[in-house]
PDB file of C-alpha atoms in Angstrom:
ATOM      1  CA  UNK A 113      25.859 130.404 -16.033  1.00  0.00           C
ATOM      2  CA  UNK A 114      23.580 129.629 -13.114  1.00  0.00           C
ATOM      3  CA  UNK A 115      23.336 131.976 -10.192  1.00  0.00           C
ATOM      4  CA  UNK A 116      23.448 129.535  -7.283  1.00  0.00           C
ATOM      5  CA  UNK A 117      22.080 130.804  -4.016  1.00  0.00           C
ATOM      6  CA  UNK A 118      24.078 130.220  -0.876  1.00  0.00           C
ATOM      7  CA  UNK A 119      22.137 127.676   1.141  1.00  0.00           C
ATOM      8  CA  UNK A 120      22.136 127.793   4.954  1.00  0.00           C
ATOM      9  CA  UNK A 121      23.681 124.733   6.603  1.00  0.00           C
ATOM     10  CA  UNK A 122      20.544 124.102   8.669  1.00  0.00           C
ATOM     11  CA  UNK A 123      18.392 124.084   5.524  1.00  0.00           C
ATOM     12  CA  UNK A 124      20.616 121.515   3.840  1.00  0.00           C
ATOM     13  CA  UNK A 125      20.520 119.389   6.971  1.00  0.00           C
ATOM     14  CA  UNK A 126      16.715 119.629   7.061  1.00  0.00           C
ATOM     15  CA  UNK A 127      16.402 118.670   3.390  1.00  0.00           C
ATOM     16  CA  UNK A 128      18.772 115.726   3.852  1.00  0.00           C
ATOM     17  CA  UNK A 129      16.664 114.575   6.810  1.00  0.00           C
ATOM     18  CA  UNK A 130      13.471 114.857   4.741  1.00  0.00           C
ATOM     19  CA  UNK A 131      15.096 113.001   1.825  1.00  0.00           C
ATOM     20  CA  UNK A 132      16.162 110.236   4.198  1.00  0.00           C
ATOM     21  CA  UNK A 133      12.615 110.104   5.539  1.00  0.00           C
ATOM     22  CA  UNK A 134      11.228 109.910   2.004  1.00  0.00           C
ATOM     23  CA  UNK A 135      13.571 107.051   1.105  1.00  0.00           C
ATOM     24  CA  UNK A 136      12.574 105.249   4.306  1.00  0.00           C
ATOM     25  CA  UNK A 137       8.861 105.622   3.468  1.00  0.00           C
ATOM     26  CA  UNK A 138       9.471 104.186  -0.004  1.00  0.00           C
ATOM     27  CA  UNK A 139      11.054 100.974   1.221  1.00  0.00           C
ATOM     28  CA  UNK A 140       9.306 100.292   4.528  1.00  0.00           C
ATOM     29  CA  UNK A 141       6.738  97.457   4.604  1.00  0.00           C
ATOM     30  CA  UNK A 142       6.855  96.807   0.870  1.00  0.00           C
ATOM     31  CA  UNK A 143       5.445  93.333   1.404  1.00  0.00           C
ATOM     32  CA  UNK A 144       2.801  94.301   3.987  1.00  0.00           C
ATOM     33  CA  UNK A 145       0.353  96.182   1.773  1.00  0.00           C
ATOM     34  CA  UNK A 146      -2.290  94.222  -0.149  1.00  0.00           C
ATOM     35  CA  UNK A 147      -1.034  93.144  -3.559  1.00  0.00           C
ATOM     36  CA  UNK A 148      -3.975  94.542  -5.476  1.00  0.00           C
ATOM     37  CA  UNK A 149      -5.503  93.638  -8.836  1.00  0.00           C
ATOM     38  CA  UNK A 150      -3.379  95.729 -11.178  1.00  0.00           C
ATOM     39  CA  UNK A 151      -0.209  94.457  -9.522  1.00  0.00           C
ATOM     40  CA  UNK A 152      -1.272  90.850 -10.110  1.00  0.00           C
ATOM     41  CA  UNK A 153      -1.516  91.726 -13.799  1.00  0.00           C
ATOM     42  CA  UNK A 154       2.029  93.102 -13.577  1.00  0.00           C
ATOM     43  CA  UNK A 155       3.189  89.744 -12.199  1.00  0.00           C
ATOM     44  CA  UNK A 156       1.266  87.978 -14.970  1.00  0.00           C
ATOM     45  CA  UNK A 157       3.132  90.051 -17.578  1.00  0.00           C
ATOM     46  CA  UNK A 158       6.461  89.364 -15.881  1.00  0.00           C
ATOM     47  CA  UNK A 159       5.706  85.624 -15.947  1.00  0.00           C
ATOM     48  CA  UNK A 160       5.251  85.780 -19.713  1.00  0.00           C
ATOM     49  CA  UNK A 161       1.839  84.095 -19.674  1.00  0.00           C
ATOM     50  CA  UNK A 162      -1.325  85.630 -21.101  1.00  0.00           C
ATOM     51  CA  UNK A 163      -4.821  85.819 -19.657  1.00  0.00           C
ATOM     52  CA  UNK A 164      -5.958  83.466 -22.398  1.00  0.00           C
ATOM     53  CA  UNK A 165      -3.430  80.859 -21.246  1.00  0.00           C
ATOM     54  CA  UNK A 166      -4.509  81.302 -17.626  1.00  0.00           C
ATOM     55  CA  UNK A 167      -8.166  80.767 -18.528  1.00  0.00           C
ATOM     56  CA  UNK A 168      -7.499  77.703 -20.660  1.00  0.00           C
ATOM     57  CA  UNK A 169      -5.062  76.051 -18.263  1.00  0.00           C
ATOM     58  CA  UNK A 170      -6.693  76.838 -14.918  1.00  0.00           C
ATOM     59  CA  UNK A 171     -10.440  76.943 -15.467  1.00  0.00           C
ATOM     60  CA  UNK A 172     -10.982  73.435 -16.769  1.00  0.00           C
ATOM     61  CA  UNK A 173     -13.192  72.094 -13.985  1.00  0.00           C
ATOM     62  CA  UNK A 174     -10.439  70.712 -11.781  1.00  0.00           C
ATOM     63  CA  UNK A 175      -9.544  71.857  -8.265  1.00  0.00           C
ATOM     64  CA  UNK A 176      -6.981  74.669  -8.429  1.00  0.00           C
ATOM     65  CA  UNK A 177      -4.252  74.955  -5.783  1.00  0.00           C
ATOM     66  CA  UNK A 178      -2.229  77.989  -4.706  1.00  0.00           C
ATOM     67  CA  UNK A 179       0.793  76.522  -6.485  1.00  0.00           C
ATOM     68  CA  UNK A 180      -1.203  76.333  -9.725  1.00  0.00           C
ATOM     69  CA  UNK A 181      -2.050  80.030  -9.497  1.00  0.00           C
ATOM     70  CA  UNK A 182       1.454  81.116  -8.472  1.00  0.00           C
ATOM     71  CA  UNK A 183       2.842  79.618 -11.674  1.00  0.00           C
ATOM     72  CA  UNK A 184       1.302  82.594 -13.475  1.00  0.00           C
ATOM     73  CA  UNK A 185       2.645  85.115 -10.966  1.00  0.00           C
ATOM     74  CA  UNK A 186       6.332  84.188 -11.173  1.00  0.00           C
ATOM     75  CA  UNK A 187       9.061  84.226 -13.776  1.00  0.00           C
ATOM     76  CA  UNK A 188      10.015  80.815 -15.114  1.00  0.00           C
ATOM     77  CA  UNK A 189      12.300  79.063 -17.585  1.00  0.00           C
ATOM     78  CA  UNK A 190       9.479  78.372 -20.064  1.00  0.00           C
ATOM     79  CA  UNK A 191       8.864  82.062 -20.801  1.00  0.00           C
ATOM     80  CA  UNK A 192      11.314  84.858 -21.607  1.00  0.00           C
ATOM     81  CA  UNK A 193      11.404  88.617 -22.231  1.00  0.00           C
ATOM     82  CA  UNK A 194       9.789  88.270 -25.657  1.00  0.00           C
ATOM     83  CA  UNK A 195       6.786  86.569 -24.047  1.00  0.00           C
ATOM     84  CA  UNK A 196       6.390  89.553 -21.723  1.00  0.00           C
ATOM     85  CA  UNK A 197       6.356  91.874 -24.745  1.00  0.00           C
ATOM     86  CA  UNK A 198       3.926  89.614 -26.631  1.00  0.00           C
ATOM     87  CA  UNK A 199       1.554  89.438 -23.663  1.00  0.00           C
ATOM     88  CA  UNK A 200       1.447  93.220 -23.398  1.00  0.00           C
ATOM     89  CA  UNK A 201       1.043  93.714 -27.155  1.00  0.00           C
ATOM     90  CA  UNK A 202      -1.768  91.171 -27.426  1.00  0.00           C
ATOM     91  CA  UNK A 203      -3.762  91.953 -24.289  1.00  0.00           C
ATOM     92  CA  UNK A 204      -2.677  95.335 -22.906  1.00  0.00           C
ATOM     93  CA  UNK A 205      -1.182  97.390 -25.738  1.00  0.00           C
ATOM     94  CA  UNK A 206      -2.021 100.569 -23.793  1.00  0.00           C
ATOM     95  CA  UNK A 207       0.949  99.654 -21.565  1.00  0.00           C
ATOM     96  CA  UNK A 208       4.311  99.976 -23.372  1.00  0.00           C
ATOM     97  CA  UNK A 209       6.944  97.433 -22.288  1.00  0.00           C
ATOM     98  CA  UNK A 210       9.850  99.411 -20.800  1.00  0.00           C
ATOM     99  CA  UNK A 211       8.881  99.150 -17.127  1.00  0.00           C
ATOM    100  CA  UNK A 212       7.867  95.499 -17.454  1.00  0.00           C
ATOM    101  CA  UNK A 213      11.165  94.513 -19.061  1.00  0.00           C
ATOM    102  CA  UNK A 214      13.117  96.280 -16.304  1.00  0.00           C
ATOM    103  CA  UNK A 215      10.951  94.653 -13.629  1.00  0.00           C
ATOM    104  CA  UNK A 216      11.281  91.182 -15.193  1.00  0.00           C
ATOM    105  CA  UNK A 217      15.076  91.527 -15.253  1.00  0.00           C
ATOM    106  CA  UNK A 218      14.962  92.623 -11.598  1.00  0.00           C
ATOM    107  CA  UNK A 219      12.854  89.710 -10.328  1.00  0.00           C
ATOM    108  CA  UNK A 220      14.904  87.242 -12.377  1.00  0.00           C
ATOM    109  CA  UNK A 221      17.930  88.460 -10.421  1.00  0.00           C
ATOM    110  CA  UNK A 222      16.450  88.714  -6.936  1.00  0.00           C
ATOM    111  CA  UNK A 223      13.349  86.526  -6.814  1.00  0.00           C
ATOM    112  CA  UNK A 224       9.581  86.759  -7.186  1.00  0.00           C
ATOM    113  CA  UNK A 225       8.585  87.970  -3.724  1.00  0.00           C
ATOM    114  CA  UNK A 226       6.202  90.901  -3.344  1.00  0.00           C
ATOM    115  CA  UNK A 227       8.930  93.007  -1.737  1.00  0.00           C
ATOM    116  CA  UNK A 228      11.338  92.380  -4.624  1.00  0.00           C
ATOM    117  CA  UNK A 229       8.695  93.009  -7.283  1.00  0.00           C
ATOM    118  CA  UNK A 230       7.741  96.319  -5.693  1.00  0.00           C
ATOM    119  CA  UNK A 231      11.284  97.358  -4.822  1.00  0.00           C
ATOM    120  CA  UNK A 232      12.198  98.155  -8.423  1.00  0.00           C
ATOM    121  CA  UNK A 233       9.498 100.871  -8.429  1.00  0.00           C
ATOM    122  CA  UNK A 234      10.900 102.229  -5.164  1.00  0.00           C
ATOM    123  CA  UNK A 235      14.429 102.282  -6.576  1.00  0.00           C
ATOM    124  CA  UNK A 236      13.323 103.956  -9.802  1.00  0.00           C
ATOM    125  CA  UNK A 237      11.421 106.580  -7.797  1.00  0.00           C
ATOM    126  CA  UNK A 238      14.719 107.752  -6.261  1.00  0.00           C
ATOM    127  CA  UNK A 239      15.791 109.009  -9.692  1.00  0.00           C
ATOM    128  CA  UNK A 240      13.157 111.728  -9.450  1.00  0.00           C
ATOM    129  CA  UNK A 241      15.335 113.572  -6.905  1.00  0.00           C
ATOM    130  CA  UNK A 242      18.282 114.433  -9.209  1.00  0.00           C
ATOM    131  CA  UNK A 243      15.870 114.988 -12.108  1.00  0.00           C
ATOM    132  CA  UNK A 244      13.823 117.441 -10.022  1.00  0.00           C
ATOM    133  CA  UNK A 245      16.980 119.240  -8.922  1.00  0.00           C
ATOM    134  CA  UNK A 246      18.099 119.572 -12.550  1.00  0.00           C
ATOM    135  CA  UNK A 247      14.663 120.821 -13.621  1.00  0.00           C
ATOM    136  CA  UNK A 248      14.739 123.524 -10.931  1.00  0.00           C
ATOM    137  CA  UNK A 249      18.187 124.640 -12.044  1.00  0.00           C
ATOM    138  CA  UNK A 250      16.889 124.973 -15.605  1.00  0.00           C
ATOM    139  CA  UNK A 251      13.756 126.808 -14.484  1.00  0.00           C
ATOM    140  CA  UNK A 252      15.116 129.083 -11.766  1.00  0.00           C
ATOM    141  CA  UNK A 253      18.919 128.826 -11.796  1.00  0.00           C
ATOM    142  CA  UNK A 254      18.703 128.271  -8.053  1.00  0.00           C
ATOM    143  CA  UNK A 255      20.092 125.363  -6.064  1.00  0.00           C
ATOM    144  CA  UNK A 256      17.943 126.479  -3.106  1.00  0.00           C
ATOM    145  CA  UNK A 257      14.756 125.882  -5.089  1.00  0.00           C
ATOM    146  CA  UNK A 258      16.165 122.543  -6.208  1.00  0.00           C
ATOM    147  CA  UNK A 259      16.811 121.424  -2.628  1.00  0.00           C
ATOM    148  CA  UNK A 260      13.326 122.454  -1.505  1.00  0.00           C
ATOM    149  CA  UNK A 261      11.692 120.769  -4.512  1.00  0.00           C
ATOM    150  CA  UNK A 262      13.535 117.518  -3.780  1.00  0.00           C
ATOM    151  CA  UNK A 263      12.304 117.645  -0.186  1.00  0.00           C
ATOM    152  CA  UNK A 264       8.713 118.102  -1.372  1.00  0.00           C
ATOM    153  CA  UNK A 265       9.072 115.196  -3.816  1.00  0.00           C
ATOM    154  CA  UNK A 266      10.545 113.021  -1.074  1.00  0.00           C
ATOM    155  CA  UNK A 267       7.465 113.171   1.158  1.00  0.00           C
ATOM    156  CA  UNK A 268       4.799 113.730  -1.497  1.00  0.00           C
ATOM    157  CA  UNK A 269       2.056 111.173  -0.684  1.00  0.00           C
ATOM    158  CA  UNK A 270       1.415 110.693  -4.408  1.00  0.00           C
ATOM    159  CA  UNK A 271       5.048 109.846  -5.151  1.00  0.00           C
ATOM    160  CA  UNK A 272       5.469 107.643  -2.071  1.00  0.00           C
ATOM    161  CA  UNK A 273       2.268 105.714  -2.860  1.00  0.00           C
ATOM    162  CA  UNK A 274       3.250 104.871  -6.425  1.00  0.00           C
ATOM    163  CA  UNK A 275       6.841 104.137  -5.408  1.00  0.00           C
ATOM    164  CA  UNK A 276       5.449 101.159  -3.486  1.00  0.00           C
ATOM    165  CA  UNK A 277       3.379  99.726  -6.335  1.00  0.00           C
ATOM    166  CA  UNK A 278       4.471  97.223  -8.964  1.00  0.00           C
ATOM    167  CA  UNK A 279       3.224  99.486 -11.735  1.00  0.00           C
ATOM    168  CA  UNK A 280       5.000 101.836 -14.186  1.00  0.00           C
ATOM    169  CA  UNK A 281       3.908 105.134 -12.617  1.00  0.00           C
ATOM    170  CA  UNK A 282       7.163 105.871 -10.763  1.00  0.00           C
ATOM    171  CA  UNK A 283       9.139 105.387 -13.958  1.00  0.00           C
ATOM    172  CA  UNK A 284       6.686 107.596 -15.822  1.00  0.00           C
ATOM    173  CA  UNK A 285       7.064 110.384 -13.254  1.00  0.00           C
ATOM    174  CA  UNK A 286      10.846 110.188 -13.651  1.00  0.00           C
ATOM    175  CA  UNK A 287      10.663 110.346 -17.458  1.00  0.00           C
ATOM    176  CA  UNK A 288       8.305 113.345 -17.337  1.00  0.00           C
ATOM    177  CA  UNK A 289      10.629 115.362 -15.092  1.00  0.00           C
ATOM    178  CA  UNK A 290      13.704 114.190 -17.025  1.00  0.00           C
ATOM    179  CA  UNK A 291      12.264 115.128 -20.423  1.00  0.00           C
ATOM    180  CA  UNK A 292      11.095 118.506 -19.074  1.00  0.00           C
ATOM    181  CA  UNK A 293      14.574 119.321 -17.767  1.00  0.00           C
ATOM    182  CA  UNK A 294      16.130 118.117 -21.011  1.00  0.00           C
ATOM    183  CA  UNK A 295      13.678 120.240 -22.992  1.00  0.00           C
ATOM    184  CA  UNK A 296      14.578 123.430 -21.127  1.00  0.00           C
ATOM    185  CA  UNK A 297      18.287 122.663 -21.450  1.00  0.00           C
ATOM    186  CA  UNK A 298      17.807 122.143 -25.184  1.00  0.00           C
ATOM    187  CA  UNK A 299      16.099 125.510 -25.584  1.00  0.00           C
ATOM    188  CA  UNK A 300      19.020 127.087 -23.742  1.00  0.00           C
ATOM    189  CA  UNK A 301      21.830 125.368 -25.683  1.00  0.00           C
ATOM    190  CA  UNK A 302      20.106 124.927 -29.068  1.00  0.00           C
ATOM    191  CA  UNK A 303      22.596 122.254 -30.188  1.00  0.00           C
ATOM    192  CA  UNK A 304      21.919 119.175 -32.315  1.00  0.00           C
ATOM    193  CA  UNK A 305      23.120 116.892 -29.534  1.00  0.00           C
ATOM    194  CA  UNK A 306      20.787 118.474 -26.965  1.00  0.00           C
ATOM    195  CA  UNK A 307      17.806 118.055 -29.323  1.00  0.00           C
ATOM    196  CA  UNK A 308      18.818 114.430 -29.886  1.00  0.00           C
ATOM    197  CA  UNK A 309      18.958 113.811 -26.134  1.00  0.00           C
ATOM    198  CA  UNK A 310      15.560 115.451 -25.739  1.00  0.00           C
ATOM    199  CA  UNK A 311      14.145 113.125 -28.409  1.00  0.00           C
ATOM    200  CA  UNK A 312      15.580 110.146 -26.522  1.00  0.00           C
ATOM    201  CA  UNK A 313      13.941 111.223 -23.250  1.00  0.00           C
ATOM    202  CA  UNK A 314      10.567 111.534 -24.992  1.00  0.00           C
ATOM    203  CA  UNK A 315      11.087 108.065 -26.489  1.00  0.00           C
ATOM    204  CA  UNK A 316      11.752 106.644 -23.019  1.00  0.00           C
ATOM    205  CA  UNK A 317       8.593 108.331 -21.792  1.00  0.00           C
ATOM    206  CA  UNK A 318       6.509 106.909 -24.644  1.00  0.00           C
ATOM    207  CA  UNK A 319       7.818 103.412 -23.989  1.00  0.00           C
ATOM    208  CA  UNK A 320       6.785 103.872 -20.353  1.00  0.00           C
ATOM    209  CA  UNK A 321       3.303 105.375 -20.739  1.00  0.00           C
ATOM    210  CA  UNK A 322       1.346 106.495 -23.782  1.00  0.00           C
ATOM    211  CA  UNK A 323       0.164 109.761 -22.231  1.00  0.00           C
ATOM    212  CA  UNK A 324       3.736 111.049 -22.565  1.00  0.00           C
ATOM    213  CA  UNK A 325       2.455 112.286 -25.920  1.00  0.00           C
ATOM    214  CA  UNK A 326       0.687 115.076 -24.001  1.00  0.00           C
ATOM    215  CA  UNK A 327       4.034 116.170 -22.524  1.00  0.00           C
ATOM    216  CA  UNK A 328       5.547 116.314 -26.012  1.00  0.00           C
ATOM    217  CA  UNK A 329       2.570 118.283 -27.343  1.00  0.00           C
ATOM    218  CA  UNK A 330       2.870 120.744 -24.452  1.00  0.00           C
ATOM    219  CA  UNK A 331       6.546 121.206 -25.246  1.00  0.00           C
ATOM    220  CA  UNK A 332       5.672 121.881 -28.870  1.00  0.00           C
ATOM    221  CA  UNK A 333       3.108 124.515 -27.927  1.00  0.00           C
ATOM    222  CA  UNK A 334       5.677 126.203 -25.691  1.00  0.00           C
ATOM    223  CA  UNK A 335       8.214 126.325 -28.529  1.00  0.00           C
ATOM    224  CA  UNK A 336       5.610 127.819 -30.857  1.00  0.00           C
ATOM    225  CA  UNK A 337       4.669 130.473 -28.314  1.00  0.00           C
ATOM    226  CA  UNK A 338       8.211 131.605 -27.538  1.00  0.00           C
ATOM    227  CA  UNK A 339       8.998 131.625 -31.257  1.00  0.00           C
ATOM    228  CA  UNK A 340       5.853 133.705 -31.881  1.00  0.00           C
ATOM    229  CA  UNK A 341       4.370 131.014 -34.141  1.00  0.00           C
ATOM    230  CA  UNK A 342       7.135 131.429 -36.692  1.00  0.00           C
ATOM    231  CA  UNK A 343       8.785 128.540 -38.523  1.00  0.00           C
ATOM    232  CA  UNK A 344      12.189 129.075 -36.892  1.00  0.00           C
ATOM    233  CA  UNK A 345      15.178 126.772 -36.419  1.00  0.00           C
ATOM    234  CA  UNK A 346      13.939 125.899 -32.928  1.00  0.00           C
ATOM    235  CA  UNK A 347      10.537 124.853 -34.274  1.00  0.00           C
ATOM    236  CA  UNK A 348      12.156 122.760 -37.001  1.00  0.00           C
ATOM    237  CA  UNK A 349      14.491 121.147 -34.468  1.00  0.00           C
ATOM    238  CA  UNK A 350      11.558 120.317 -32.207  1.00  0.00           C
ATOM    239  CA  UNK A 351       9.683 118.707 -35.107  1.00  0.00           C
ATOM    240  CA  UNK A 352      12.726 116.633 -36.064  1.00  0.00           C
ATOM    241  CA  UNK A 353      13.296 115.508 -32.459  1.00  0.00           C
ATOM    242  CA  UNK A 354       9.617 114.562 -32.173  1.00  0.00           C
ATOM    243  CA  UNK A 355       9.739 112.642 -35.445  1.00  0.00           C
ATOM    244  CA  UNK A 356      12.789 110.792 -34.137  1.00  0.00           C
ATOM    245  CA  UNK A 357      10.860 109.812 -31.014  1.00  0.00           C
ATOM    246  CA  UNK A 358       7.833 108.717 -33.054  1.00  0.00           C
ATOM    247  CA  UNK A 359      10.057 106.691 -35.383  1.00  0.00           C
ATOM    248  CA  UNK A 360      11.693 104.949 -32.424  1.00  0.00           C
ATOM    249  CA  UNK A 361       8.240 104.271 -30.953  1.00  0.00           C
ATOM    250  CA  UNK A 362       6.850 103.004 -34.275  1.00  0.00           C
ATOM    251  CA  UNK A 363       7.093  99.270 -33.359  1.00  0.00           C
ATOM    252  CA  UNK A 364       4.705  99.791 -30.453  1.00  0.00           C
ATOM    253  CA  UNK A 365       2.420 102.006 -32.533  1.00  0.00           C
ATOM    254  CA  UNK A 366       2.116  99.091 -34.961  1.00  0.00           C
ATOM    255  CA  UNK A 367       1.408  96.751 -32.036  1.00  0.00           C
ATOM    256  CA  UNK A 368      -1.454  99.045 -30.964  1.00  0.00           C
ATOM    257  CA  UNK A 369      -2.856  99.167 -34.502  1.00  0.00           C
ATOM    258  CA  UNK A 370      -2.672  95.384 -34.968  1.00  0.00           C
ATOM    259  CA  UNK A 371      -4.287  94.770 -31.561  1.00  0.00           C
ATOM    260  CA  UNK A 372      -6.603  97.772 -31.591  1.00  0.00           C
ATOM    261  CA  UNK A 373      -9.584  95.815 -30.251  1.00  0.00           C
ATOM    262  CA  UNK A 374      -7.582  94.923 -27.136  1.00  0.00           C
ATOM    263  CA  UNK A 375      -6.390  98.522 -26.867  1.00  0.00           C
ATOM    264  CA  UNK A 376      -9.952  99.838 -27.040  1.00  0.00           C
ATOM    265  CA  UNK A 377     -11.225  97.285 -24.521  1.00  0.00           C
ATOM    266  CA  UNK A 378      -8.468  97.882 -21.946  1.00  0.00           C
ATOM    267  CA  UNK A 379      -8.555 101.668 -22.347  1.00  0.00           C
ATOM    268  CA  UNK A 380     -12.300 102.304 -22.308  1.00  0.00           C
ATOM    269  CA  UNK A 381     -12.218 103.166 -18.592  1.00  0.00           C
ATOM    270  CA  UNK A 382     -10.325 106.361 -19.505  1.00  0.00           C
ATOM    271  CA  UNK A 383     -12.986 107.666 -21.876  1.00  0.00           C
TER     272      UNK A 383
END
């Protein structure tokens, strides 16, 4: 049972003020910042078109209008969710589809404006607050630490910046904190259900960003260390949960293998 510290009223009020400020920063002027290169590729993926189609249909020697270009930056009735997945698999397999499917659903509901496209990242970024609070409870058993950590997350320039971009980084940050909290809870409870839930959080992370694999590896090393490198039930459970996540992620692994040339080309900046 957690030992919750008694928080002063003024501290709670201060944290609530900072959280409100952080939320305000996330949503203010969403459409005023320059919609930069990577975000235009996000809109291309949401439209369902590929770069190959853009090149063949636009660059044919004729004069191109703004309306011609915007066709490839907006959702439309000719392309659906499967086209978004296909575009990613063929041309950017280093980017799993979870964020893009959520964002496409969002803009289909509320429109293709810059503010709407970016707002889904801002909304997702709010989930990091309860996840951070939960992680602090698992780490320290202290609600005071949780409140302070949420306040830091609220005004963190890094988190605010990516909360205003139409890219998957806010969702990835949420899945990292969520899987870390779930991992610590699993080590505490040691139940089959908790290991299953941990495996699901890692799967969500993998379908958001490939580097989630490093989080899973770090978790595995931690389990090995606390178990003194013995093949215990906890180690076996971790392996099974990881295999479950890999099995669930297998379709995208196959997409990377099939389109490995595209993966290598779009990922070479990282090496």
